[in-house]
Structures are given as structure tokens and as C-alpha cells.
PDB file of C-alpha atoms in Angstrom:
ATOM      1  CA  VAL Z 170      -2.389  -2.303  16.453  1.00 96.00           C
ATOM      2  CA  GLN Z 171      -4.978  -1.647  13.769  1.00 97.00           C
ATOM      3  CA  LEU Z 172      -4.447  -0.820  10.141  1.00 98.00           C
ATOM      4  CA  GLN Z 173      -7.616   0.096   8.283  1.00 97.00           C
ATOM      5  CA  ALA Z 174      -7.392   0.241   4.511  1.00 97.00           C
ATOM      6  CA  SER Z 175     -10.091   2.024   2.555  1.00 97.00           C
ATOM      7  CA  GLY Z 176     -10.788   3.613  -0.785  1.00 98.00           C
ATOM      8  CA  GLY Z 177     -11.123   0.579  -2.991  1.00 97.00           C
ATOM      9  CA  GLY Z 178     -13.861   0.240  -5.558  1.00 98.00           C
ATOM     10  CA  SER Z 179     -14.812  -0.662  -9.097  1.00 98.00           C
ATOM     11  CA  VAL Z 180     -13.481   1.576 -11.849  1.00 98.00           C
ATOM     12  CA  GLN Z 181     -12.800   1.561 -15.571  1.00 98.00           C
ATOM     13  CA  ALA Z 182      -9.364   1.188 -17.104  1.00 98.00           C
ATOM     14  CA  GLY Z 183      -7.606   4.534 -17.131  1.00 98.00           C
ATOM     15  CA  ASP Z 184      -9.397   5.805 -14.040  1.00 98.00           C
ATOM     16  CA  SER Z 185      -7.823   6.739 -10.731  1.00 98.00           C
ATOM     17  CA  LEU Z 186      -8.331   5.696  -7.122  1.00 98.00           C
ATOM     18  CA  ARG Z 187      -6.790   6.790  -3.861  1.00 98.00           C
ATOM     19  CA  LEU Z 188      -6.358   4.242  -1.129  1.00 98.00           C
ATOM     20  CA  SER Z 189      -5.893   5.228   2.488  1.00 98.00           C
ATOM     21  CA  CYS Z 190      -4.527   3.300   5.440  1.00 98.00           C
ATOM     22  CA  ALA Z 191      -5.344   4.640   8.879  1.00 98.00           C
ATOM     23  CA  ALA Z 192      -3.114   3.327  11.662  1.00 98.00           C
ATOM     24  CA  SER Z 193      -3.675   3.174  15.391  1.00 97.00           C
ATOM     25  CA  GLY Z 194      -2.042   1.503  18.337  1.00 97.00           C
ATOM     26  CA  LEU Z 195       1.513   2.115  17.183  1.00 96.00           C
ATOM     27  CA  THR Z 196       3.924   5.013  16.920  1.00 96.00           C
ATOM     28  CA  PHE Z 197       3.190   5.566  13.261  1.00 97.00           C
ATOM     29  CA  SER Z 198       6.202   7.754  12.521  1.00 96.00           C
ATOM     30  CA  ARG Z 199       8.552   4.950  13.586  1.00 96.00           C
ATOM     31  CA  TYR Z 200       7.199   2.439  11.099  1.00 97.00           C
ATOM     32  CA  VAL Z 201       7.865   1.850   7.451  1.00 97.00           C
ATOM     33  CA  MET Z 202       4.558   1.480   5.638  1.00 98.00           C
ATOM     34  CA  GLY Z 203       3.899  -0.651   2.607  1.00 98.00           C
ATOM     35  CA  TRP Z 204       1.177  -1.626   0.170  1.00 98.00           C
ATOM     36  CA  PHE Z 205       0.819  -5.147  -1.143  1.00 98.00           C
ATOM     37  CA  ARG Z 206      -1.818  -6.745  -3.316  1.00 98.00           C
ATOM     38  CA  GLN Z 207      -3.145 -10.215  -3.873  1.00 98.00           C
ATOM     39  CA  VAL Z 208      -5.374 -12.005  -6.324  1.00 97.00           C
ATOM     40  CA  PRO Z 209      -6.904 -15.439  -5.720  1.00 93.00           C
ATOM     41  CA  GLU Z 210      -4.490 -18.357  -5.948  1.00 94.00           C
ATOM     42  CA  LYS Z 211      -1.466 -16.076  -6.201  1.00 96.00           C
ATOM     43  CA  GLU Z 212       1.027 -14.931  -3.624  1.00 96.00           C
ATOM     44  CA  ARG Z 213       0.791 -11.522  -2.105  1.00 96.00           C
ATOM     45  CA  GLU Z 214       2.961  -9.140  -4.108  1.00 97.00           C
ATOM     46  CA  PHE Z 215       4.745  -5.944  -3.277  1.00 98.00           C
ATOM     47  CA  VAL Z 216       3.326  -2.687  -4.639  1.00 98.00           C
ATOM     48  CA  ALA Z 217       5.052   0.198  -2.864  1.00 98.00           C
ATOM     49  CA  VAL Z 218       6.761   1.161   0.357  1.00 98.00           C
ATOM     50  CA  VAL Z 219       7.544   4.457   2.085  1.00 98.00           C
ATOM     51  CA  ASN Z 220      10.025   5.002   4.875  1.00 96.00           C
ATOM     52  CA  TRP Z 221       9.428   6.717   8.204  1.00 95.00           C
ATOM     53  CA  ASP Z 222       9.576  10.320   7.040  1.00 94.00           C
ATOM     54  CA  GLY Z 223       8.161   9.791   3.570  1.00 95.00           C
ATOM     55  CA  ARG Z 224      11.367  10.750   1.793  1.00 96.00           C
ATOM     56  CA  THR Z 225      12.261   7.301   0.487  1.00 96.00           C
ATOM     57  CA  THR Z 226       9.921   5.237  -1.622  1.00 97.00           C
ATOM     58  CA  TYR Z 227      10.155   2.094  -3.707  1.00 97.00           C
ATOM     59  CA  TYR Z 228       7.725   0.736  -6.264  1.00 98.00           C
ATOM     60  CA  ALA Z 229       7.113  -2.495  -8.071  1.00 98.00           C
ATOM     61  CA  ASP Z 230       7.988  -2.206 -11.750  1.00 98.00           C
ATOM     62  CA  ALA Z 231       4.373  -2.928 -12.662  1.00 98.00           C
ATOM     63  CA  VAL Z 232       3.131   0.257 -10.983  1.00 98.00           C
ATOM     64  CA  LYS Z 233       6.108   2.594 -11.339  1.00 98.00           C
ATOM     65  CA  GLY Z 234       5.088   5.880 -12.882  1.00 98.00           C
ATOM     66  CA  ARG Z 235       1.386   5.260 -12.234  1.00 98.00           C
ATOM     67  CA  PHE Z 236       1.136   4.843  -8.451  1.00 98.00           C
ATOM     68  CA  THR Z 237       2.376   7.208  -5.753  1.00 98.00           C
ATOM     69  CA  ILE Z 238       2.771   6.267  -2.117  1.00 98.00           C
ATOM     70  CA  SER Z 239       2.789   8.916   0.586  1.00 98.00           C
ATOM     71  CA  ARG Z 240       2.142   9.351   4.277  1.00 98.00           C
ATOM     72  CA  ASP Z 241       0.942  11.954   6.731  1.00 98.00           C
ATOM     73  CA  ASN Z 242       2.481  11.246  10.101  1.00 98.00           C
ATOM     74  CA  ALA Z 243       0.340  13.915  11.753  1.00 97.00           C
ATOM     75  CA  ARG Z 244      -2.751  11.973  10.702  1.00 98.00           C
ATOM     76  CA  ASN Z 245      -1.272   8.477  11.159  1.00 98.00           C
ATOM     77  CA  THR Z 246      -2.308   7.743   7.616  1.00 98.00           C
ATOM     78  CA  MET Z 247      -0.673   6.376   4.496  1.00 98.00           C
ATOM     79  CA  TYR Z 248      -1.970   6.793   0.948  1.00 98.00           C
ATOM     80  CA  LEU Z 249      -1.657   5.145  -2.427  1.00 98.00           C
ATOM     81  CA  GLN Z 250      -2.643   7.293  -5.376  1.00 98.00           C
ATOM     82  CA  MET Z 251      -3.331   4.991  -8.299  1.00 98.00           C
ATOM     83  CA  ASN Z 252      -3.583   6.540 -11.749  1.00 98.00           C
ATOM     84  CA  SER Z 253      -4.018   5.024 -15.192  1.00 98.00           C
ATOM     85  CA  LEU Z 254      -5.425   1.878 -13.673  1.00 98.00           C
ATOM     86  CA  LYS Z 255      -5.290  -1.319 -15.690  1.00 98.00           C
ATOM     87  CA  PRO Z 256      -7.350  -4.509 -15.422  1.00 98.00           C
ATOM     88  CA  GLU Z 257      -4.242  -6.284 -14.144  1.00 97.00           C
ATOM     89  CA  ASP Z 258      -4.273  -3.965 -11.118  1.00 98.00           C
ATOM     90  CA  THR Z 259      -7.407  -5.763  -9.942  1.00 98.00           C
ATOM     91  CA  ALA Z 260      -6.639  -7.224  -6.513  1.00 98.00           C
ATOM     92  CA  VAL Z 261      -7.205  -6.897  -2.816  1.00 98.00           C
ATOM     93  CA  TYR Z 262      -4.822  -4.234  -1.575  1.00 98.00           C
ATOM     94  CA  TYR Z 263      -3.316  -4.549   1.885  1.00 98.00           C
ATOM     95  CA  CYS Z 264      -1.429  -2.021   3.935  1.00 98.00           C
ATOM     96  CA  ALA Z 265       1.276  -3.161   6.308  1.00 98.00           C
ATOM     97  CA  ALA Z 266       3.708  -1.802   8.867  1.00 97.00           C
ATOM     98  CA  LYS Z 267       7.266  -2.784   9.665  1.00 96.00           C
ATOM     99  CA  ARG Z 268      10.178  -1.273  11.565  1.00 94.00           C
ATOM    100  CA  THR Z 269      12.615  -1.679   8.652  1.00 91.00           C
ATOM    101  CA  ILE Z 270      12.149  -1.071   4.952  1.00 90.00           C
ATOM    102  CA  SER Z 271      11.413  -4.140   2.868  1.00 91.00           C
ATOM    103  CA  THR Z 272       9.737  -5.189  -0.354  1.00 91.00           C
ATOM    104  CA  GLN Z 273       9.045  -8.670   0.991  1.00 92.00           C
ATOM    105  CA  PRO Z 274       5.692  -9.483   2.617  1.00 91.00           C
ATOM    106  CA  GLU Z 275       7.320 -10.054   6.007  1.00 93.00           C
ATOM    107  CA  TYR Z 276       5.669  -7.192   7.791  1.00 95.00           C
ATOM    108  CA  ASP Z 277       4.758  -6.988  11.463  1.00 95.00           C
ATOM    109  CA  TYR Z 278       1.212  -5.714  11.086  1.00 97.00           C
ATOM    110  CA  TRP Z 279      -1.380  -6.021   8.332  1.00 97.00           C
ATOM    111  CA  GLY Z 280      -4.690  -4.435   7.556  1.00 96.00           C
ATOM    112  CA  ARG Z 281      -7.693  -6.370   6.252  1.00 93.00           C
ATOM    113  CA  GLY Z 282      -7.467  -5.164   2.684  1.00 94.00           C
ATOM    114  CA  THR Z 283      -9.608  -3.227   0.282  1.00 98.00           C
ATOM    115  CA  LEU Z 284     -10.753  -4.553  -3.084  1.00 98.00           C
ATOM    116  CA  VAL Z 285      -9.873  -2.747  -6.287  1.00 98.00           C
ATOM    117  CA  THR Z 286     -11.583  -3.920  -9.462  1.00 98.00           C
ATOM    118  CA  VAL Z 287     -10.585  -2.455 -12.809  1.00 98.00           C
ATOM    119  CA  SER Z 288     -12.650  -3.351 -15.846  1.00 98.00           C
ATOM    120  CA  SER Z 289     -11.625  -2.873 -19.443  1.00 94.00           C
TER     121      SER Z 289
END
């Protein structure tokens, strides 16, 4: 199983970014997909999760209303549209796959992460 996150970069506060997570080696449509983020010396924290068919989503309070998670099962890809970015969104963002929906970082498969840096 491979999860490849991409789309990170350095932006200014208020800008937008779209992260992608391309999956292979698993039956993508049978997995819940989530985004987590981590900064140095802190635990990995939940950002958003989407269920198998994309109809159910959950968000961390810190990103609710600014981030949108989605998936395209035909392309085996998940997305995270991040708008109105803030400096506190700076982190390495990881995508992950799990058979059941969860906001805890107890996922079966993880990607390597993509760095998002937001400057004020």
C-alpha cells in the first residue's frame, strides 16, 4: 500500500492550497481516508476525515469552515482544500487510510507527508 501526499508549499496567510493523496495497493473505495498534521515536538493531530463514499465528513474545530475534504474513488485520490490559511496551520500534513471512521491517529496506512508553511 502506498499513499502519496502532495500539494504542500509556502504561502501567505489568507492564501489557499489544495493537498492531494494518491493511493495504490488497496481497494480505495473500501477505506476511510483522513488527514492529520504534525508540528515538531507535538503529537499528530486530526484535521479531517471522509468516509468511503464521500458523503460523511468530520473536521477538527480549528479548520472547520476553512478546509474541505473530498475524494474521487475513480481516481483513487483524496483531497484537502485549504482556504484562509493561518500561520498556525503550518505543519506536515499526512494522509492515512483505515477501514473504519475515526478521528484518532490509529490508521492502518500512512503517507510520508507534505509540508505546509504559512507565513504572516
